[in-house]
Amino acid sequence: MSQASEPKKGPVLVLLGGTGDLARRMLLPSLFHLEADGLLPDGLRIYGVARDGQSPDTYRTNVRAALELREKTIEEDAWKRFIARVDYFSGDVTKPEGAKALADAIGGHSELYIYFSVSPSIYPKACESLAGAGLIRENTRLVLEKPIGRDLESSKALNCAVAKVATEEQIFRIDHYLGKETVQNLIALRFANIAFEPLWTNHTIDHVQITVAETEGVGDRWPYYNEYGALRDMLQNHMIQLLCLVAMEPPADLDPDSVRAEKVKVLKALRPMSRATVSQEVVLGQYTSGVSDGKSVTGYLDEVGKPTDTETFIALRCFIDNWRWAGTPFFLRTGKRLPERRTQIVIQFKPLPHSIFSNSANADMVANRLVIDLQPQEDISLVLMNQRPGLAQEGMRLQPMPLSLSLAKAYSGHGGRRRIAYERLLLDVFRGDRTLFVHRNEVEEAWAWVDGVAEAWQQAGLKPKNYAAGTSGPAGVHALIERSGHQWHD
Ligand code: NAD
């Protein structure tokens, strides 16, 4: 009779880059919150993996320090449960011997989740070594951080290297914007209400604005950033994902493949830019010294220490050439060292075809607007016209009033803690739900369009224009939108 096999030791999360910035600021706090809410898989063990040779006890002390940096109070019972799961492994997972030693340290397990919170340049070698050590099998899920490549070619190479060891169903590409409550609310707003769908077309929507503004500069991250710039670092992933969620057709269901198929159709319909059109459609900027958050700050060139044409700001107008959106411009802008931190989508409806009101009331009239704020507050508000209360000589007066779906207000009595976007995504990795993750086809379609934009501006000799830190971008950013008869919603 064969001997009874060893009991499985339950699920394991391997956090490659477990001492890095992302792990300390986002991933470990998110895992702790899931613990506090009783949402971690039963028996889950967590291995922080890095190359810095610290002891498991020092690592646990550092995990506590990372939590204390962002938590007002730490629930001690949850902390005890959480830290009992946490271990640390020091080694280089790109080397076969490092991966083998990690596999030995983990021992038996049921499901294995490997979170690549490391530079994507090491994904191919790490995948090869981890697979060689038997750590990538059918019960393994791989979580990949951005950037998935720097252009279509490098992104294909990276995706191919990962595809050698895992199927697409096992791969979870993170775009943490998709983990934000408001982004999921956008899906709910569009597809759980009948009211918006008939209006969600070029007949009623005048244009769409998507803004991701940061007050921070590039600072020490310049070696990475200088290779990417605003187009590749921010627009190719987060902003294009938001655009897809606004513009996609209703999927048949929330199955990951149904949603992703609709997003890919949007990406395929994005009108390519050409050398002839690009200078009318794109504005590039680079910050110089100035004042940001009340402090004097240096310019990008001083941070880099050598001449560079990398853009720290981009604004562009694009079109989705399909039946629903023909002729409706989408304006996207993102930049560093802007006056405020803000991520916002504005759906601007068209003006009334005819007004029945008096001239004085008409003077107060603004077209309806749906404003979706993702940062710093999460909020959705619909600006509607309303009768201004009280009596006036001129008769009826009007005023715009926001109808607010503020999440913060609605949930203030329910423990009200704002979730980190990574909590939702980590939970979905454990549950195996890929709806909020990015498919290889999406990444590659987005790169194909973005490469075309960059190529067009290189051919046209477009260079970034200066803007002082703390201002809202180079001068041309207003002309870009005014040419279409619109204004930025600031
Ligand atoms: P980081 O440089 O702060 O940390 C890197 C970590 O990887 C360290 O723990 C290091 O020891 C470990 N590491 C490096 N090579 C290794 C190897 N061969 N074997 C084992 N461990 C190794 O990086 P980060 O800022 O935490 O970013 C990690 C990833 O997340 C990157 O892909 C980055 O683009 C992405 N990302 C980061 C942020 C952020 O806010 N930091 C945001 C979005 C995406």
Coordinates of C-alpha atoms and ligand atoms in Angstrom, one line a residue:
M1 CA 0.0 0.0 0.0
S2 CA 1.3 3.4 -0.9
Q3 CA 2.1 5.8 1.9
A4 CA -0.4 8.6 2.5
S5 CA 0.9 11.8 0.8
E6 CA 2.0 14.8 2.9
P7 CA -0.9 17.1 3.7
K8 CA -0.9 20.2 1.6
K9 CA 0.2 23.3 3.4
G10 CA -2.3 25.7 2.0
P11 CA -2.0 28.8 -0.3
V12 CA 1.1 30.9 -0.5
L13 CA 1.7 34.5 -1.7
V14 CA 5.2 35.2 -2.9
L15 CA 5.8 39.0 -2.9
L16 CA 8.9 39.5 -5.2
G17 CA 10.2 42.9 -4.3
G18 CA 8.9 42.5 -0.7
T19 CA 11.1 45.3 0.6
G20 CA 10.5 47.7 -2.3
D21 CA 8.6 51.0 -2.3
L22 CA 5.4 49.5 -3.8
A23 CA 5.3 46.7 -1.3
R24 CA 5.8 49.0 1.7
R25 CA 3.4 51.7 0.7
M26 CA 0.6 49.7 -1.0
L27 CA 0.8 45.9 -1.0
L28 CA 1.6 45.1 2.6
P29 CA -1.0 47.6 3.9
S30 CA -3.6 46.2 1.5
L31 CA -2.9 42.7 2.7
F32 CA -3.1 43.8 6.3
H33 CA -6.5 45.5 5.6
L34 CA -7.8 42.3 4.0
E35 CA -6.6 40.4 7.1
A36 CA -8.5 42.9 9.3
D37 CA -11.6 42.3 7.3
G38 CA -11.2 38.5 7.4
L39 CA -10.8 38.4 3.6
L40 CA -7.5 36.6 3.2
P41 CA -7.6 33.0 2.1
D42 CA -7.6 30.5 5.0
G43 CA -4.1 29.5 5.9
L44 CA -2.4 31.9 3.5
R45 CA 1.3 32.3 4.0
I46 CA 3.1 35.4 2.7
Y47 CA 6.8 35.4 1.6
G48 CA 8.5 38.7 1.2
V49 CA 11.3 38.1 -1.3
A50 CA 14.2 40.5 -1.9
R51 CA 17.9 40.6 -2.3
D52 CA 18.9 42.6 0.8
G53 CA 19.7 39.7 3.1
Q54 CA 17.7 40.9 6.1
S55 CA 16.5 38.4 8.7
P56 CA 12.8 37.4 8.8
D57 CA 12.5 39.1 12.2
T58 CA 13.9 42.4 10.9
Y59 CA 11.6 42.1 7.9
R60 CA 8.6 41.7 10.2
T61 CA 9.7 44.8 12.2
N62 CA 10.0 46.7 8.9
V63 CA 6.5 45.5 7.8
R64 CA 5.2 47.0 11.1
A65 CA 7.0 50.2 10.5
A66 CA 5.6 50.4 6.9
L67 CA 2.1 50.0 8.3
E68 CA 2.6 52.6 11.0
L69 CA 3.6 55.1 8.4
R70 CA 0.1 55.0 6.9
E71 CA -2.3 53.8 9.6
K72 CA -3.7 56.0 12.4
T73 CA -4.1 53.0 14.6
I74 CA -3.3 49.3 14.1
E75 CA -5.8 46.8 15.2
E76 CA -3.5 44.5 17.4
D77 CA -5.5 41.3 17.0
A78 CA -5.4 41.6 13.2
W79 CA -1.7 42.5 13.4
K80 CA -1.0 39.3 15.4
R81 CA -2.9 37.2 12.8
F82 CA -1.3 39.0 9.9
I83 CA 2.4 38.8 11.0
A84 CA 2.0 35.1 11.9
R85 CA 1.6 34.6 8.1
V86 CA 4.6 36.7 7.1
D87 CA 8.0 35.2 6.3
Y88 CA 11.0 36.6 4.4
F89 CA 13.3 35.0 1.9
S90 CA 16.5 36.7 0.7
G91 CA 17.8 35.7 -2.8
D92 CA 18.0 36.4 -6.4
V93 CA 15.0 34.8 -8.2
T94 CA 16.5 35.4 -11.7
K95 CA 19.1 32.7 -10.8
P96 CA 18.1 29.0 -10.9
E97 CA 19.8 28.4 -7.5
G98 CA 17.9 31.4 -6.0
A99 CA 14.5 30.2 -7.3
K100 CA 15.3 26.6 -6.1
A101 CA 16.2 27.9 -2.6
L102 CA 12.9 29.8 -2.6
A103 CA 10.9 26.7 -3.6
D104 CA 12.6 24.8 -0.7
A105 CA 11.8 27.5 1.7
I106 CA 8.1 27.5 0.7
G107 CA 7.8 23.7 0.8
G108 CA 4.4 22.2 0.1
H109 CA 1.5 24.4 -0.9
S110 CA -1.8 24.3 -2.6
E111 CA -2.3 27.5 -4.7
L112 CA 0.7 29.8 -5.3
Y113 CA 0.4 33.5 -6.1
I114 CA 3.5 35.2 -7.3
Y115 CA 3.4 39.0 -7.3
F116 CA 6.1 40.6 -9.4
S117 CA 6.7 43.8 -7.6
V118 CA 10.1 44.1 -9.2
S119 CA 11.4 45.8 -12.4
P120 CA 9.8 44.2 -15.5
S121 CA 13.3 43.9 -17.0
I122 CA 13.8 40.9 -14.7
Y123 CA 10.4 39.2 -15.5
P124 CA 11.7 36.9 -18.3
K125 CA 14.6 35.5 -16.3
A126 CA 12.6 35.3 -13.1
C127 CA 9.9 33.4 -14.9
E128 CA 12.3 31.0 -16.4
S129 CA 14.1 30.3 -13.0
L130 CA 10.8 30.1 -11.0
A131 CA 9.3 27.6 -13.6
G132 CA 12.6 25.6 -13.5
A133 CA 12.3 25.4 -9.7
G134 CA 8.7 24.0 -10.1
L135 CA 7.1 27.1 -8.8
I136 CA 5.0 27.9 -11.9
R137 CA 2.5 25.1 -12.4
E138 CA -1.3 25.0 -13.2
N139 CA -2.1 26.1 -9.6
T140 CA 0.1 29.2 -9.9
R141 CA -1.2 32.7 -10.7
L142 CA 1.3 35.5 -11.8
V143 CA 0.6 39.1 -10.9
L144 CA 2.5 41.5 -13.2
E145 CA 3.1 45.2 -12.5
K146 CA 3.4 47.9 -15.1
P147 CA 5.2 48.9 -17.3
I148 CA 4.6 45.9 -19.6
G149 CA 7.2 47.1 -22.1
R150 CA 8.2 50.5 -23.4
D151 CA 6.7 50.0 -26.8
L152 CA 4.8 47.4 -28.8
E153 CA 8.0 45.3 -29.6
S154 CA 9.3 45.2 -26.0
S155 CA 5.8 44.5 -24.6
K156 CA 5.4 41.6 -27.0
A157 CA 8.8 40.2 -26.0
L158 CA 7.8 40.5 -22.3
N159 CA 4.4 38.9 -22.8
C160 CA 6.0 36.1 -24.9
A161 CA 8.5 35.4 -22.2
V162 CA 5.8 35.1 -19.5
A163 CA 3.5 33.1 -21.9
K164 CA 6.3 30.4 -22.1
V165 CA 5.6 29.5 -18.5
A166 CA 2.0 30.4 -17.9
T167 CA -1.3 30.6 -19.8
E168 CA -3.2 33.9 -20.2
E169 CA -5.7 32.7 -17.6
Q170 CA -2.9 32.5 -15.0
I171 CA -1.7 36.0 -15.7
F172 CA -3.1 39.0 -13.8
R173 CA -1.7 42.3 -15.2
I174 CA -2.3 45.1 -12.7
D175 CA -3.5 48.5 -13.6
H176 CA -4.3 49.8 -10.1
Y177 CA -6.7 52.4 -11.4
L178 CA -9.1 49.6 -12.2
G179 CA -9.1 48.7 -8.5
K180 CA -10.5 52.1 -7.5
E181 CA -14.0 52.1 -6.2
T182 CA -15.0 55.0 -8.5
V183 CA -13.9 53.1 -11.6
Q184 CA -16.0 50.2 -10.6
N185 CA -18.8 52.7 -9.9
L186 CA -18.4 54.0 -13.5
I187 CA -19.2 50.4 -14.6
A188 CA -22.2 50.3 -12.3
L189 CA -23.4 53.8 -13.4
R190 CA -23.2 52.9 -17.1
F191 CA -24.5 49.3 -16.9
A192 CA -26.8 49.1 -13.8
N193 CA -28.9 52.2 -14.8
I194 CA -31.1 52.6 -17.8
A195 CA -30.9 56.4 -17.6
F196 CA -27.5 56.9 -19.1
E197 CA -27.3 54.5 -22.0
P198 CA -29.6 56.3 -24.4
L199 CA -27.5 59.5 -23.8
W200 CA -24.1 57.8 -24.0
T201 CA -23.5 58.7 -27.6
N202 CA -22.2 61.4 -30.0
H203 CA -25.8 62.7 -30.3
T204 CA -25.8 64.0 -26.7
I205 CA -22.2 64.0 -25.5
D206 CA -20.2 66.9 -26.7
H207 CA -16.8 65.7 -25.6
V208 CA -14.9 63.9 -22.9
Q209 CA -12.0 65.1 -20.8
I210 CA -9.7 62.8 -18.8
T211 CA -7.1 64.5 -16.5
V212 CA -4.4 62.9 -14.4
A213 CA -2.6 65.8 -12.7
E214 CA 0.3 65.3 -10.2
T215 CA 2.0 67.9 -8.0
E216 CA 5.1 65.7 -7.5
G217 CA 8.1 66.0 -9.7
V218 CA 10.2 63.1 -11.0
G219 CA 13.1 63.5 -8.5
D220 CA 15.2 60.4 -8.0
R221 CA 13.0 58.3 -10.4
W222 CA 14.4 60.1 -13.4
P223 CA 16.5 57.2 -14.8
Y224 CA 13.3 55.2 -15.2
Y225 CA 11.1 58.2 -16.1
N226 CA 13.4 59.7 -18.7
E227 CA 13.2 56.6 -20.7
Y228 CA 9.4 56.6 -20.6
G229 CA 7.9 60.1 -20.3
A230 CA 4.2 61.0 -19.6
L231 CA 2.9 59.3 -22.7
R232 CA 4.3 55.9 -21.9
D233 CA 4.3 56.1 -18.1
M234 CA 0.7 57.3 -17.6
L235 CA -1.3 57.7 -20.8
Q236 CA -0.6 54.3 -22.3
N237 CA -2.0 52.4 -19.3
H238 CA -4.1 54.2 -16.7
M239 CA -5.6 56.9 -19.0
I240 CA -6.3 54.6 -21.9
Q241 CA -8.0 52.1 -19.5
L242 CA -10.3 54.9 -18.3
L243 CA -11.0 55.9 -21.9
C244 CA -11.9 52.3 -22.7
L245 CA -14.3 52.1 -19.7
V246 CA -16.1 55.3 -20.8
A247 CA -16.3 54.4 -24.5
M248 CA -16.8 50.6 -24.6
E249 CA -20.1 49.1 -25.7
P250 CA -22.1 47.2 -23.0
P251 CA -20.5 43.8 -22.7
A252 CA -22.9 40.8 -22.7
D253 CA -21.8 40.0 -19.1
L254 CA -19.1 40.8 -16.6
D255 CA -17.0 37.8 -17.6
P256 CA -13.4 39.0 -18.0
D257 CA -13.2 38.0 -21.6
S258 CA -16.5 39.8 -22.5
V259 CA -15.2 43.1 -20.9
R260 CA -11.8 42.9 -22.4
A261 CA -13.2 42.1 -25.9
E262 CA -15.2 45.4 -25.7
K263 CA -12.1 47.4 -24.5
V264 CA -10.0 46.0 -27.4
K265 CA -12.7 47.1 -29.9
V266 CA -12.3 50.7 -28.6
L267 CA -8.5 50.5 -28.9
K268 CA -8.8 49.3 -32.4
A269 CA -11.1 52.2 -33.3
L270 CA -8.7 54.9 -31.9
R271 CA -7.8 57.1 -34.9
P272 CA -4.1 56.9 -35.6
M273 CA -2.2 60.1 -35.6
S274 CA -0.1 61.2 -38.5
R275 CA 2.8 63.6 -39.0
A276 CA 0.4 66.0 -40.7
T277 CA -2.1 66.1 -37.8
V278 CA 0.0 65.6 -34.7
S279 CA 1.0 69.2 -34.1
Q280 CA -2.7 70.1 -34.0
E281 CA -3.6 67.1 -31.7
V282 CA -0.7 66.9 -29.2
V283 CA 0.9 69.3 -26.8
L284 CA 4.1 68.2 -25.0
G285 CA 5.6 70.0 -22.0
Q286 CA 8.6 69.8 -19.6
Y287 CA 8.6 71.5 -16.2
T288 CA 11.2 74.1 -15.3
S289 CA 11.9 75.3 -11.8
G290 CA 9.0 77.0 -9.9
V291 CA 6.8 76.8 -6.8
S292 CA 4.9 73.6 -6.0
D293 CA 2.9 73.1 -2.8
G294 CA 4.4 76.4 -1.5
K295 CA 8.0 75.2 -2.0
S296 CA 10.6 76.2 -4.5
V297 CA 11.4 73.2 -6.7
T298 CA 14.0 72.5 -9.4
G299 CA 13.2 71.9 -13.0
Y300 CA 13.3 68.5 -14.8
L301 CA 16.5 69.2 -16.6
D302 CA 18.3 69.9 -13.3
E303 CA 17.0 66.6 -11.9
V304 CA 18.3 64.7 -14.9
G305 CA 21.5 66.7 -15.2
K306 CA 21.7 66.5 -19.0
P307 CA 19.7 67.8 -21.9
T308 CA 16.6 65.6 -22.7
D309 CA 13.4 65.9 -24.7
T310 CA 11.4 63.6 -22.4
E311 CA 7.9 65.1 -21.9
T312 CA 6.7 65.5 -18.3
F313 CA 3.3 66.7 -19.6
I314 CA 1.2 65.6 -22.5
A315 CA -2.3 66.7 -23.6
L316 CA -3.9 65.3 -26.7
R317 CA -7.2 65.2 -28.6
C318 CA -8.2 61.8 -30.0
F319 CA -11.2 60.3 -31.8
I320 CA -12.8 56.9 -31.6
D321 CA -13.9 56.1 -35.2
N322 CA -17.0 54.0 -34.6
W323 CA -20.7 54.6 -34.9
R324 CA -21.2 55.6 -31.2
W325 CA -18.4 58.1 -31.0
A326 CA -17.8 59.5 -34.5
G327 CA -16.9 63.2 -34.2
T328 CA -16.8 63.3 -30.4
P329 CA -13.4 64.4 -29.2
F330 CA -11.7 62.8 -26.2
F331 CA -9.2 65.2 -24.5
L332 CA -6.5 63.5 -22.3
R333 CA -4.0 65.4 -20.3
T334 CA -1.5 64.4 -17.7
G335 CA 1.6 65.9 -16.2
K336 CA 3.9 66.3 -13.2
R337 CA 4.4 69.4 -11.1
L338 CA 0.9 70.7 -11.9
P339 CA -0.9 73.0 -9.4
E340 CA -3.0 70.2 -7.8
R341 CA -3.3 66.4 -7.6
R342 CA -6.4 65.4 -9.5
T343 CA -7.7 62.4 -11.5
Q344 CA -11.0 63.2 -13.1
I345 CA -13.2 62.2 -16.0
V346 CA -15.6 64.8 -17.3
I347 CA -18.5 63.8 -19.7
Q348 CA -19.7 67.1 -21.1
F349 CA -23.2 66.9 -22.6
K350 CA -24.3 69.1 -25.5
P351 CA -26.2 72.3 -24.9
L352 CA -30.0 72.3 -25.3
P353 CA -31.2 72.3 -28.9
H354 CA -33.6 75.1 -28.0
S355 CA -34.3 77.1 -24.8
I356 CA -37.8 78.0 -23.6
F357 CA -36.4 80.4 -20.9
S358 CA -36.0 84.1 -20.8
N359 CA -32.7 85.8 -21.7
S360 CA -31.7 86.3 -18.1
A361 CA -32.4 82.6 -17.3
N362 CA -30.5 81.6 -20.4
A363 CA -27.5 83.6 -19.2
D364 CA -27.3 81.2 -16.2
M365 CA -27.6 78.1 -18.3
V366 CA -24.7 75.6 -18.5
A367 CA -24.9 72.2 -20.4
N368 CA -25.2 69.1 -18.2
R369 CA -22.0 67.5 -17.1
L370 CA -21.1 64.3 -15.4
V371 CA -17.9 64.6 -13.3
I372 CA -16.2 61.5 -12.1
D373 CA -13.5 62.2 -9.5
L374 CA -11.0 59.5 -8.7
Q375 CA -8.4 61.5 -6.8
P376 CA -8.0 63.0 -4.2
Q377 CA -11.7 62.5 -3.4
E378 CA -13.8 59.7 -5.0
D379 CA -17.0 61.2 -6.1
I380 CA -19.5 61.2 -9.0
S381 CA -21.6 64.2 -9.6
L382 CA -24.1 65.1 -12.3
V383 CA -24.5 68.8 -12.9
L384 CA -28.1 69.6 -13.6
M385 CA -29.9 72.9 -14.1
N386 CA -32.3 73.8 -11.4
Q387 CA -34.6 76.7 -10.6
R388 CA -32.9 79.2 -8.3
P389 CA -35.1 79.5 -5.2
G390 CA -36.7 82.9 -4.3
L391 CA -38.3 85.7 -6.2
A392 CA -36.6 87.9 -8.8
Q393 CA -37.8 90.8 -11.0
E394 CA -36.8 88.9 -14.1
G395 CA -39.0 85.9 -13.3
M396 CA -37.6 82.4 -13.3
R397 CA -33.8 82.2 -12.7
L398 CA -31.8 79.0 -13.1
Q399 CA -28.7 77.6 -11.5
P400 CA -26.5 74.6 -12.0
M401 CA -26.6 72.1 -9.1
P402 CA -24.6 69.0 -8.7
L403 CA -26.4 65.8 -7.9
S404 CA -23.7 64.0 -5.9
L405 CA -23.1 60.3 -5.4
S406 CA -20.2 61.0 -3.0
L407 CA -18.9 57.7 -1.7
A408 CA -17.2 59.3 1.3
K409 CA -20.6 60.9 2.4
A410 CA -22.7 57.8 1.7
Y411 CA -20.4 55.5 3.7
S412 CA -19.3 57.8 6.4
G413 CA -21.3 55.9 9.0
H414 CA -20.0 52.5 7.9
G415 CA -16.5 52.5 9.3
G416 CA -15.8 54.7 6.2
R417 CA -12.1 53.7 5.6
R418 CA -11.1 54.4 2.1
R419 CA -9.8 51.3 0.5
I420 CA -6.5 51.1 -1.2
A421 CA -7.1 50.1 -4.9
Y422 CA -4.8 47.2 -4.5
E423 CA -7.1 45.5 -1.9
R424 CA -9.8 44.9 -4.5
L425 CA -7.2 43.6 -7.0
L426 CA -5.4 41.3 -4.5
L427 CA -8.7 39.9 -3.4
D428 CA -9.6 39.2 -7.1
V429 CA -6.3 37.5 -7.6
F430 CA -7.1 35.1 -4.7
R431 CA -10.6 34.6 -6.1
G432 CA -9.3 34.1 -9.7
D433 CA -11.5 36.9 -11.1
R434 CA -9.6 38.6 -14.0
T435 CA -12.3 41.2 -14.9
L436 CA -10.3 44.1 -13.5
F437 CA -7.0 43.0 -15.0
V438 CA -5.6 43.8 -18.4
H439 CA -5.4 41.2 -21.2
R440 CA -2.3 40.9 -23.3
N441 CA -4.3 42.1 -26.4
E442 CA -5.3 45.3 -24.6
V443 CA -1.7 46.0 -23.7
E444 CA -0.5 45.4 -27.2
E445 CA -3.3 47.4 -28.9
A446 CA -2.7 50.3 -26.6
W447 CA 1.1 50.2 -27.4
A448 CA 0.4 50.0 -31.1
W449 CA -1.6 53.3 -30.9
V450 CA 0.8 55.0 -28.5
D451 CA 3.8 54.0 -30.7
G452 CA 2.0 55.7 -33.6
V453 CA 1.5 58.9 -31.6
A454 CA 5.2 59.0 -30.6
E455 CA 6.4 58.2 -34.1
A456 CA 4.2 61.0 -35.6
W457 CA 5.6 63.6 -33.3
Q458 CA 9.1 62.5 -33.9
Q459 CA 8.6 62.8 -37.7
A460 CA 7.0 66.2 -37.2
G461 CA 9.9 67.3 -34.9
L462 CA 7.5 68.1 -32.0
K463 CA 9.5 69.0 -28.8
P464 CA 8.2 69.7 -25.3
K465 CA 7.5 73.3 -24.4
N466 CA 8.6 74.6 -21.0
Y467 CA 6.1 75.2 -18.2
A468 CA 7.0 76.5 -14.7
A469 CA 6.5 73.9 -11.9
G470 CA 3.2 74.7 -10.2
T471 CA 1.5 76.0 -13.4
S472 CA -1.1 74.1 -15.4
G473 CA 1.2 73.0 -18.4
P474 CA 2.6 74.8 -21.4
A475 CA 0.7 77.6 -23.1
G476 CA -0.6 75.4 -26.0
V477 CA -2.7 73.2 -23.7
H478 CA -5.5 75.7 -23.7
A479 CA -5.3 76.4 -27.5
L480 CA -5.6 72.6 -28.1
I481 CA -9.1 72.4 -26.5
E482 CA -10.2 75.9 -27.6
R483 CA -9.6 75.0 -31.2
S484 CA -12.6 72.6 -30.8
G485 CA -14.6 75.3 -29.1
H486 CA -14.2 73.9 -25.6
Q487 CA -12.4 74.6 -22.3
W488 CA -10.7 72.5 -19.7
H489 CA -12.9 71.8 -16.7
D490 CA -10.7 73.2 -13.9
Ligands
NAD1 P1 11.9 49.2 -5.7 O1 13.1 49.4 -6.5 O2 11.6 50.1 -4.6 O3 12.0 47.7 -5.1 C1 12.4 46.6 -5.9 C2 12.4 45.4 -5.0 O4 12.8 44.2 -5.8 C3 13.4 45.4 -3.9 O5 12.8 44.7 -2.8 C4 14.5 44.5 -4.4 O6 15.3 43.8 -3.4 C5 13.8 43.5 -5.2 N1 14.5 42.8 -6.2 C6 15.2 43.4 -7.3 N2 15.8 42.4 -8.0 C7 15.5 41.2 -7.5 C8 15.8 39.9 -7.8 N3 16.6 39.6 -8.8 N4 15.3 38.9 -7.0 C9 14.6 39.2 -5.9 N5 14.2 40.5 -5.6 C10 14.7 41.5 -6.3 O7 10.7 49.1 -6.8 P2 9.2 49.5 -6.6 O8 9.0 51.0 -6.7 O9 8.6 48.9 -5.4 O10 8.5 49.0 -7.9 C11 8.3 47.6 -8.1 C12 7.5 47.4 -9.4 O11 6.2 48.0 -9.3 C13 8.1 48.0 -10.7 O12 7.7 47.1 -11.7 C14 7.4 49.3 -10.8 O13 7.4 49.8 -12.1 C15 6.0 48.9 -10.3 N6 5.3 50.1 -9.8 C16 5.7 50.8 -8.7 C17 4.9 51.8 -8.3 C18 5.4 52.6 -7.0 O14 4.6 53.5 -6.6 N7 6.5 52.3 -6.5 C19 3.7 52.2 -8.9 C20 3.3 51.4 -10.0 C21 4.1 50.4 -10.4

